[in-house]
Short mmCIF file of C-alpha atoms in Angstrom, two decimals:
data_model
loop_
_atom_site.label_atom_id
_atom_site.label_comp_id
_atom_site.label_asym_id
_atom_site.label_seq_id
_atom_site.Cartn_x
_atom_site.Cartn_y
_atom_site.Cartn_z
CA UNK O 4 0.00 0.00 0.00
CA UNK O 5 1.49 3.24 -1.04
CA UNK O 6 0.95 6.10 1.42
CA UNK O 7 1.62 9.97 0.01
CA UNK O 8 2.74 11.81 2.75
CA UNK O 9 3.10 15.07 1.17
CA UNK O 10 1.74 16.53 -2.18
CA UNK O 11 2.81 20.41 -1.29
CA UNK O 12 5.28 20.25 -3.99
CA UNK O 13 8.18 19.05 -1.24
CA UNK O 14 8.16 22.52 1.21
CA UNK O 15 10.34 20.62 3.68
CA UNK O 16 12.59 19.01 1.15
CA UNK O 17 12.90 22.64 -0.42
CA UNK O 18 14.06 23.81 2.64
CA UNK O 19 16.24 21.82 3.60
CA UNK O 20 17.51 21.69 -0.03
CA UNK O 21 18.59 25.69 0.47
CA UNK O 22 20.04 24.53 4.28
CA UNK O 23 22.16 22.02 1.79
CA UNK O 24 21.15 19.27 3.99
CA UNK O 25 19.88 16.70 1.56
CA UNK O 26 21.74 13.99 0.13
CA UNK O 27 22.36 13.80 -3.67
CA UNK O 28 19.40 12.08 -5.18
CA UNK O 29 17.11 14.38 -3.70
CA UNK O 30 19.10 17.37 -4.08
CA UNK O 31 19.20 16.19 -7.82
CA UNK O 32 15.28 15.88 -7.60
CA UNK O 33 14.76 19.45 -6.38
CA UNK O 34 16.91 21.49 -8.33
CA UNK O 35 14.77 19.57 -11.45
CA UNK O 36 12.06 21.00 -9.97
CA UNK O 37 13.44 24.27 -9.51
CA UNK O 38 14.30 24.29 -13.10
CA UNK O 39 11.00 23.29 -14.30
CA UNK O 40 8.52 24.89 -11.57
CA UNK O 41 8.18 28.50 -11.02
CA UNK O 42 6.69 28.38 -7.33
CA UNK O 43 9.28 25.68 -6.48
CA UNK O 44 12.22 28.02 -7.90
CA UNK O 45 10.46 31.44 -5.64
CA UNK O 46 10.60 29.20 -2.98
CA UNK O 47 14.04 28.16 -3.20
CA UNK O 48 15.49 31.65 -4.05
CA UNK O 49 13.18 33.06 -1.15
CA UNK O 50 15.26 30.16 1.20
CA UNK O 51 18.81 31.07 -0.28
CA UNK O 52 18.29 34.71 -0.03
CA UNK O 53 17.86 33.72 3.64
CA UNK O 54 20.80 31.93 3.50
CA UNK O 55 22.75 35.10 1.98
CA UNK O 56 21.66 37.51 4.82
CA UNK O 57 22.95 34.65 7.10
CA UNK O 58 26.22 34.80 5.63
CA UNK O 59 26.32 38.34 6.37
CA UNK O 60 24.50 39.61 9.04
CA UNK O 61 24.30 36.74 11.40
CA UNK O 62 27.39 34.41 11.01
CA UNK O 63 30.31 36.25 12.56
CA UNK O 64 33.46 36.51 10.97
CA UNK O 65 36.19 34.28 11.72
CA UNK O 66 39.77 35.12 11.18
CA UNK O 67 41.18 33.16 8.27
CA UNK O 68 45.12 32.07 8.55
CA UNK O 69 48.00 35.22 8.15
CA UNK O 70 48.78 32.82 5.00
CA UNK O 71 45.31 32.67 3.64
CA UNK O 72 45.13 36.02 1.56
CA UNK O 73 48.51 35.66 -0.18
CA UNK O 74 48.04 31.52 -1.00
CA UNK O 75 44.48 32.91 -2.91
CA UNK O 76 46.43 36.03 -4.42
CA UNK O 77 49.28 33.34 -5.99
CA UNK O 78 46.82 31.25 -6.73
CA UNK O 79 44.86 33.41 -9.20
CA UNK O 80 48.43 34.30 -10.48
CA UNK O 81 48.81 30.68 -11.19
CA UNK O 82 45.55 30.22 -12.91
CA UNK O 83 45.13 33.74 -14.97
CA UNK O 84 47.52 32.14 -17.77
CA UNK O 85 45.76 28.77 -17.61
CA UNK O 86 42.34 30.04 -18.06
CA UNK O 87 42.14 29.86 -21.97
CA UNK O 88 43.70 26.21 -21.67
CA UNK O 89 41.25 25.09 -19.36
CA UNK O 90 38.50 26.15 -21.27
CA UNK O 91 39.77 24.10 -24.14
CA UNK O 92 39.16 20.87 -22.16
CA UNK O 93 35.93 21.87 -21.14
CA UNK O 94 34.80 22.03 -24.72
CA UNK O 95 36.61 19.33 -26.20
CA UNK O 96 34.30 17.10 -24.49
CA UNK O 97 33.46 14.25 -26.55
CA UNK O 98 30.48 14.08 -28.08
CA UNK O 99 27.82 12.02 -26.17
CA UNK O 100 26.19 9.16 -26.87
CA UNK O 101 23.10 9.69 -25.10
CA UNK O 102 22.56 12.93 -27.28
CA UNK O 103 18.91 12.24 -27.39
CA UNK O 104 18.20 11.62 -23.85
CA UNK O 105 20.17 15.08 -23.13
CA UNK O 106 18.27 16.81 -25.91
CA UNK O 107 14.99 15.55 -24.33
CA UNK O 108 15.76 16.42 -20.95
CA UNK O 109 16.98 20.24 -22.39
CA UNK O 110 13.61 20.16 -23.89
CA UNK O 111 11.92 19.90 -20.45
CA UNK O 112 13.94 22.66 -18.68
CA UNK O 113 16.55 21.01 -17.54
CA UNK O 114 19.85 22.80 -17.47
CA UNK O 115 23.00 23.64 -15.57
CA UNK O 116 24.93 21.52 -13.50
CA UNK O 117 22.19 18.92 -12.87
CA UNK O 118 21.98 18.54 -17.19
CA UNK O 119 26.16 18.17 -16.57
CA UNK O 120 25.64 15.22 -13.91
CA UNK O 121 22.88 13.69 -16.37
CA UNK O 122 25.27 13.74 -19.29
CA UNK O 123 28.04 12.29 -17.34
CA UNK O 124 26.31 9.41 -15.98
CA UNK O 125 24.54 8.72 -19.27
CA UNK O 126 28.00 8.91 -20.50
CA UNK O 127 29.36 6.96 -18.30
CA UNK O 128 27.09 4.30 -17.55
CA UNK O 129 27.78 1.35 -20.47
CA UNK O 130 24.82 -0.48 -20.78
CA UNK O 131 22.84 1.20 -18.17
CA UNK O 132 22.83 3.78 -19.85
CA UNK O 133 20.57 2.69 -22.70
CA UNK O 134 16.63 2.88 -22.35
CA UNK O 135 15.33 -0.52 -21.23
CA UNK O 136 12.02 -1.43 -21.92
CA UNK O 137 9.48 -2.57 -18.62
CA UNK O 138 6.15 -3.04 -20.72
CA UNK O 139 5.20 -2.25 -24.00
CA UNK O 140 4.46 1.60 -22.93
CA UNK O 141 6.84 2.04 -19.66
CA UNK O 142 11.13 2.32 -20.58
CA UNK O 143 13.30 3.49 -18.09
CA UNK O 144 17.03 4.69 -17.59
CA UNK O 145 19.37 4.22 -15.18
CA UNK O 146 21.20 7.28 -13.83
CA UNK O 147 23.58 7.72 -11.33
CA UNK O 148 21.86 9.66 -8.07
CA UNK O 149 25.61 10.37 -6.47
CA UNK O 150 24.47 8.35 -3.71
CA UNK O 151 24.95 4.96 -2.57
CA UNK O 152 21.11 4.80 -1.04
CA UNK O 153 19.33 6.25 -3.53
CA UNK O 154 18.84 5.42 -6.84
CA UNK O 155 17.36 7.86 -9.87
CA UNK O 156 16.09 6.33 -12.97
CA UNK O 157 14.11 8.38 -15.92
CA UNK O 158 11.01 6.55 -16.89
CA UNK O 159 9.09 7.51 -19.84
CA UNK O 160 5.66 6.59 -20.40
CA UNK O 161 3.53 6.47 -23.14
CA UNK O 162 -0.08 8.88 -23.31
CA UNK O 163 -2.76 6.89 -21.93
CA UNK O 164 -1.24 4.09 -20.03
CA UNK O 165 -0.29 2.78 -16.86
CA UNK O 166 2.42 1.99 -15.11
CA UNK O 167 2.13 -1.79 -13.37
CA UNK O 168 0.87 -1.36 -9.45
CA UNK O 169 4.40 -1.60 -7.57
CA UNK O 170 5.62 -0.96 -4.41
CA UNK O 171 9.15 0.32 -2.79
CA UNK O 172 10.53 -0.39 0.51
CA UNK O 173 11.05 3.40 1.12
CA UNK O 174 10.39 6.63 -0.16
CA UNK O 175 9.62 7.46 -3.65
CA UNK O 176 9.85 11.02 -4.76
CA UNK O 177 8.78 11.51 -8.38
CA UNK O 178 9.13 14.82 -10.66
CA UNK O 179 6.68 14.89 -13.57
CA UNK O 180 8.64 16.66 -15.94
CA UNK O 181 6.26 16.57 -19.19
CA UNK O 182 2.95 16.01 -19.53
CA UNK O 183 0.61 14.90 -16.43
CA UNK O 184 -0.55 11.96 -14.63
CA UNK O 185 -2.88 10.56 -12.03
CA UNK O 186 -2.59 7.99 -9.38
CA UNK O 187 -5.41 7.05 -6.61
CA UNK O 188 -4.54 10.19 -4.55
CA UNK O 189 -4.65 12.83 -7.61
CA UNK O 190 -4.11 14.82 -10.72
CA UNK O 191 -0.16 15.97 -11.14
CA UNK O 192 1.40 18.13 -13.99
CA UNK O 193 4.83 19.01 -15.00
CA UNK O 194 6.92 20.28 -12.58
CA UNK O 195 4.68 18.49 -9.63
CA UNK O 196 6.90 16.84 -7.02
CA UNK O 197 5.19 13.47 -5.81
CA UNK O 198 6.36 11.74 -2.58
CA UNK O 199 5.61 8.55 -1.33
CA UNK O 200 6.37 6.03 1.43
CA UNK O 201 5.20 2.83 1.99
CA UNK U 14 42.83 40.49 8.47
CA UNK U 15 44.69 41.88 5.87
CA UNK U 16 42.39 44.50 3.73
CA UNK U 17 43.16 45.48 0.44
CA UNK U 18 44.11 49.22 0.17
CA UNK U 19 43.42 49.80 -3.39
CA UNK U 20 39.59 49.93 -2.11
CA UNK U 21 38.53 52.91 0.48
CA UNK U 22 35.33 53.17 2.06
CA UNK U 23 34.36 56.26 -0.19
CA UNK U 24 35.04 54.38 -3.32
CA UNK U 25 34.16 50.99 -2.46
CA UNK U 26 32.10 49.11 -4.67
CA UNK U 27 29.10 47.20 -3.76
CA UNK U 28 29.92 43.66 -3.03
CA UNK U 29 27.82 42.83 -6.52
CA UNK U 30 29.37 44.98 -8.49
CA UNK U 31 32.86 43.68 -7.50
CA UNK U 32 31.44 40.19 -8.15
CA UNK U 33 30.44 41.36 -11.30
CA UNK U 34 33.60 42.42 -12.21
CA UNK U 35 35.56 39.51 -11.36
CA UNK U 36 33.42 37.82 -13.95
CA UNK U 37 33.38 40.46 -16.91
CA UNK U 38 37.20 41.44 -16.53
CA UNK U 39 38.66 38.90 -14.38
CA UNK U 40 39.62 41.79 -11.91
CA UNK U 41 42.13 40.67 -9.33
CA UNK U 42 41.39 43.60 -6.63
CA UNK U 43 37.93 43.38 -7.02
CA UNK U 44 38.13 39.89 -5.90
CA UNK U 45 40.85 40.41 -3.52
CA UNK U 46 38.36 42.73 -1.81
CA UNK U 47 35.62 40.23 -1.79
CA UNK U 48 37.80 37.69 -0.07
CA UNK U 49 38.78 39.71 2.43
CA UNK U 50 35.03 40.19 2.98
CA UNK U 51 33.50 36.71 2.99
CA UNK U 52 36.31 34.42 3.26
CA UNK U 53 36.18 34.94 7.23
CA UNK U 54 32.63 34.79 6.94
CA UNK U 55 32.40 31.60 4.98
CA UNK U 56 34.74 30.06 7.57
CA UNK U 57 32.57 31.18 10.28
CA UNK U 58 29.69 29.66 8.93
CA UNK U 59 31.76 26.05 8.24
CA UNK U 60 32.72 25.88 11.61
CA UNK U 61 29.31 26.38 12.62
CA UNK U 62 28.71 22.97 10.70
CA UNK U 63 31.01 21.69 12.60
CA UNK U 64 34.22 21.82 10.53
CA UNK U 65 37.69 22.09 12.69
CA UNK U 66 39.37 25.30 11.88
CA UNK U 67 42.08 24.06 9.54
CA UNK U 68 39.15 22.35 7.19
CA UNK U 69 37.09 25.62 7.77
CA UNK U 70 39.57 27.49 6.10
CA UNK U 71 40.79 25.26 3.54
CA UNK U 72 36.91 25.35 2.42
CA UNK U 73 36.42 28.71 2.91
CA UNK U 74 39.59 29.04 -0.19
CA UNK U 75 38.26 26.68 -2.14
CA UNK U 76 34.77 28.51 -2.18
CA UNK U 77 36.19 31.60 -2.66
CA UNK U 78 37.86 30.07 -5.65
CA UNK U 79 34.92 28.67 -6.96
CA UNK U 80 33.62 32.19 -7.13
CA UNK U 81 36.44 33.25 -8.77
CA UNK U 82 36.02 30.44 -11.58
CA UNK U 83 32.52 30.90 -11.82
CA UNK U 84 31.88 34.38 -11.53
CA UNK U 85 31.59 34.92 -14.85
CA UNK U 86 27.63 33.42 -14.35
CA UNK U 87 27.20 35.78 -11.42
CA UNK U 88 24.12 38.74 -12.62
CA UNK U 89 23.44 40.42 -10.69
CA UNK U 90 20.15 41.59 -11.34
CA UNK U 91 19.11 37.64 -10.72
CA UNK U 92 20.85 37.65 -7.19
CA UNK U 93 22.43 39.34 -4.12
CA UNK U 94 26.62 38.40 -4.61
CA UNK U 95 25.64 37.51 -0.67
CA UNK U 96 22.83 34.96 -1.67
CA UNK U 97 24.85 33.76 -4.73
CA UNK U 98 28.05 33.31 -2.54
CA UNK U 99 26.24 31.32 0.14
CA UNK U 100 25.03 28.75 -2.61
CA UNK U 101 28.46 27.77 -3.71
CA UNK U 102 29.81 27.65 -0.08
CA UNK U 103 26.77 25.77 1.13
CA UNK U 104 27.58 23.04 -1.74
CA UNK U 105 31.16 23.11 -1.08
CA UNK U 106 30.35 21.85 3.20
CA UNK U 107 28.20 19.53 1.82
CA UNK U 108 30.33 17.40 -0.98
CA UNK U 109 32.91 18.09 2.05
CA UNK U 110 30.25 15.74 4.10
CA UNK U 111 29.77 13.53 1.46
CA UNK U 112 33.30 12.66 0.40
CA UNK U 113 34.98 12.57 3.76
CA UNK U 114 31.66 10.12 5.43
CA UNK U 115 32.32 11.92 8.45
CA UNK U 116 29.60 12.60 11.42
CA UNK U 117 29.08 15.93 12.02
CA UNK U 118 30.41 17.72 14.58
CA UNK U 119 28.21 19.54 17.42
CA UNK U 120 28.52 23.30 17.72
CA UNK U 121 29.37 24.90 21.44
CA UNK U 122 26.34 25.50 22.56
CA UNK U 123 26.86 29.49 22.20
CA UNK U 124 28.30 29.62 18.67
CA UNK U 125 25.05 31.39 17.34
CA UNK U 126 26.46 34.15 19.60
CA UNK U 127 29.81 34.76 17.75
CA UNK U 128 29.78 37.88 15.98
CA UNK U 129 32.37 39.24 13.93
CA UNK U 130 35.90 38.66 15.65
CA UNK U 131 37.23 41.75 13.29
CA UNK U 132 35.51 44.62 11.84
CA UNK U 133 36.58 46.88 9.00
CA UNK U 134 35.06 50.12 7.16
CA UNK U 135 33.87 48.13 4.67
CA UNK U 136 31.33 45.96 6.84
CA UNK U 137 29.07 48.81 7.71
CA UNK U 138 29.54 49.35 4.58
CA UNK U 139 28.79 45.89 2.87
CA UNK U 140 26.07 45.14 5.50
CA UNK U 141 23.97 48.05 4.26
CA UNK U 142 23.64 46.03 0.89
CA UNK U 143 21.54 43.37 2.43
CA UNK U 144 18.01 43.41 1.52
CA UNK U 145 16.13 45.53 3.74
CA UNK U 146 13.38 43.89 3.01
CA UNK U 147 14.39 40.43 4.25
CA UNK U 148 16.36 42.05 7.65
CA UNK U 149 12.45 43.84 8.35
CA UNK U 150 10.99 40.53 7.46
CA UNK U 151 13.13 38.41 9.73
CA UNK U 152 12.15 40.45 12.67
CA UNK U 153 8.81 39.19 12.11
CA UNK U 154 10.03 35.23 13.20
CA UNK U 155 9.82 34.67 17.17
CA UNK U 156 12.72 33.72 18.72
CA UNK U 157 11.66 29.91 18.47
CA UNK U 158 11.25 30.11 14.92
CA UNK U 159 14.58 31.88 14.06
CA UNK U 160 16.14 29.66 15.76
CA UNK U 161 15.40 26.50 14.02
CA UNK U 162 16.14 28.18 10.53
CA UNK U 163 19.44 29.27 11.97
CA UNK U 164 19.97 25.45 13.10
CA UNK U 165 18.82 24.11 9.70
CA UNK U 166 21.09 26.27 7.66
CA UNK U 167 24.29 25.86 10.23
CA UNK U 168 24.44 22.59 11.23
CA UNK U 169 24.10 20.73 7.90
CA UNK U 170 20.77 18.58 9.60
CA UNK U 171 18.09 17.45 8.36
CA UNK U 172 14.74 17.93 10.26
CA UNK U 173 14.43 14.49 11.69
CA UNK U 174 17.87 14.94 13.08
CA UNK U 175 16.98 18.75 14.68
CA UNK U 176 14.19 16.79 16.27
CA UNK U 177 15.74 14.14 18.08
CA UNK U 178 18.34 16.75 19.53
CA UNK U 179 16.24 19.41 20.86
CA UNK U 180 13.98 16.83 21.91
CA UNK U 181 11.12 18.73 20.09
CA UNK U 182 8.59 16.24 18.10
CA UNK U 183 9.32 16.22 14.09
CA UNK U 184 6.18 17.64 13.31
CA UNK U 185 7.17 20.83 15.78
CA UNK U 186 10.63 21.35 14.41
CA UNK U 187 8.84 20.88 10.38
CA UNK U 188 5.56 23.09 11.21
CA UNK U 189 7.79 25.86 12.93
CA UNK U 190 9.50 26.11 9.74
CA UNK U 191 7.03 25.69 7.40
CA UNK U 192 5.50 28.50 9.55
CA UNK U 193 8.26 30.69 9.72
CA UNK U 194 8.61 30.41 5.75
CA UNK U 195 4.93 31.31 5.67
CA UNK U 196 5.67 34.39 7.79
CA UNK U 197 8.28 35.59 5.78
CA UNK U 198 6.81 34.75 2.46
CA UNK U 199 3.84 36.82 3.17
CA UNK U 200 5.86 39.81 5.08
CA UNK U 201 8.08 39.95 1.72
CA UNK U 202 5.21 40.12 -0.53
CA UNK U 203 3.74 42.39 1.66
CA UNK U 204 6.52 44.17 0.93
CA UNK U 205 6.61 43.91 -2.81
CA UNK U 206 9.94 41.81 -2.49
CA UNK U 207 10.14 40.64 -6.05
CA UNK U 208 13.38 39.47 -7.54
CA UNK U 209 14.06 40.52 -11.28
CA UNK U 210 14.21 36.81 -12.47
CA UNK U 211 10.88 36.10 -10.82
CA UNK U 212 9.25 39.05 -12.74
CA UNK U 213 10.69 37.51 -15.66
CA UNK U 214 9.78 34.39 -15.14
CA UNK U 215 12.91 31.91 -14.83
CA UNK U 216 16.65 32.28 -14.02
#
């Protein structure tokens, strides 16, 4: 029997996602939604604004080491001629073979960082990387959720079908990221956070 | 603290516009100032989560030269160079959890007391740039309240984990947050707090 304890579009995990106090999967999961739902991305620039005046106003200031301020100044004297280079390795990247599933996910929103983990682990993930098929209608990918309790897959569904009745031994959080869908509990849309727990 | 001498309190730039200029014209000083600024901050807030003081200021570098690498994305008409600042070091104490597997420390019990161990002419100065809005809306939050955001945001916990060590019930410690969001969601509205992304609908 699966049990939704919260449908507000994941407040808490929100929260605690600008308090950086999640672990990667659902850090991953929130900043899709961020990226794909408007309220979700107020409410996570409302928390890190917070989070900003925190740094300023409320933190105190501790003294950093007599070394620290010339180690940063050589640094940046180190890395000011390397700067061109580097950015030559970031765009020889190799082209990916998961293109499409990028170009998909792009298509939804999805950008930044969390498109750059995506990528990778497509990338980087041999044969789990490729779509598998569960029915006819259902196909799913495997994706690395930086964390070894989680796991994150993509699962694409056809228009008008069903997923088979399942159940998980823990929580479920799921981010509609096109189209809708409905389950016993209710009516969700793109960009609706969904979590679950037996 | 060393301060950087090319900057006087007269001329000083806001702490955005030096951000922004480390990102459009790779300007050393500009950035030089800004580390003298936050760096001591960023530590303070890492050893709030429980970081000893030689890993506090290790990651209070590397954050600081994350900013410098990325600060080419920094606009800011999207964010504060405070808020934007505070997202990179937040992410840098967290991979620093996640990598080293390492239980997190527990605060002195009076750390939210420590207030700046050195002052400068610019912090009056820099401390004026913080949204008025949120310092008028914070005021707003009883003492209960702040105190549970300041405990989320410092001690790298999540709720479940607040709970069991103030010995408050999980759905206090959630509902005094979700409240305290509430409050300050409405007093910023109230206030016509809009941020310039918002108005244009996406970052």
């Amino acid at each position: 029997m699966v049990r939704i304890i919260k449908t507000d579009n994941g407040q808490e995990l929100i929260f605690e996602y600008a308090a950086g106090v999640l672990d990667e999967a659902r850090r991953f999961m929130i900043e899709a939604q961020r990226q794909v739902n408007a309220q979700c991305k107020a409410d996570i620039d409302l928390c890190e604004d917070i989070g900003g005046y925190l740094l300023i106003k409320d933190c105190g200031a501790a003294a950093m080491k007599p070394s620290a301020r010339d180690k940063m100044r050589a640094l940046l004297d180190d890395v000011m001629d390397d700067d061109g280079q580097h950015q030559q390795t970031m765009r020889s990247v190799s082209e990916s073979q998961c293109a499409a599933t990028v170009d998909m996910l792009k298509s939804f929103g999805l950008r930044g960082e969390l498109i750059d983990h995506l990528e990778r682990s497509c990338r980087t993930g041999g044969a789990q990387s490729n779509w598998s098929k569960l029915t006819n209608a259902v196909h799913f990918v495997n994706v690395d959720s930086g964390c070894s309790k989680s796991k994150m897959r993509l699962v694409r569904v056809a228009a008008g079908t069903q997923i088979p009745e399942h159940s998980h031994r823990s929580e479920e959080i799921t981010l509609v990221l096109k189209g809708s869908m409905d389950d016993e509990f209710g009516h969700y849309e793109a960009g609706d956070l969904i979590v679950r727990q037996e | 603290m060393q301060k950087n001498k090319a900057v006087t309190t007269s001329d000083a730039k806001s702490l955005n516009a030096l951000l922004h200029d480390v990102g459009q014209h790779k300007d050393k000083d500009a950035f030089m100032s800004l580390f003298d600024y936050f760096a001591p901050r960023i530590k303070s807030y890492l050893l709030k989560g429980g970081l000893s003081e030689d890993e506090a200021d290790e990651l209070a570098q590397e954050t600081m030269f994350m900013v410098w690498q990325k600060a080419d994305s920094y606009a800011p008409d999207i964010a504060a160079a405070s808020t934007w600042i505070f997202t990179i070091a937040r992410n840098k104490r967290t991979d620093f959890f996640r990598k080293s597997g390492r239980a997190i420390v527990q605060p002195p019990e009076n750390f939210y007391d420590l207030k700046s161990e050195e002052t400068s002419p610019f912090d009056s100065f820099y401390d004026q740039e913080v949204s008025g809005d949120i310092d008028e809306a914070l005021k707003e939050l009883s003492a209960e309240q702040m105190d549970i955001i300041k405990k989320a945001y410092y001690e790298d916990k999540p709720h479940a984990q607040i709970a069991k060590e103030t010995g408050l019930p999980l759905g206090t410690v959630k509902s005094r947050i979700r409240l305290a969001m509430e409050k300050l969601r409405k007093a910023l509205d109230a206030r016509g707090h809009v941020r310039a992304d918002q108005e244009e609908g996406g970052r």
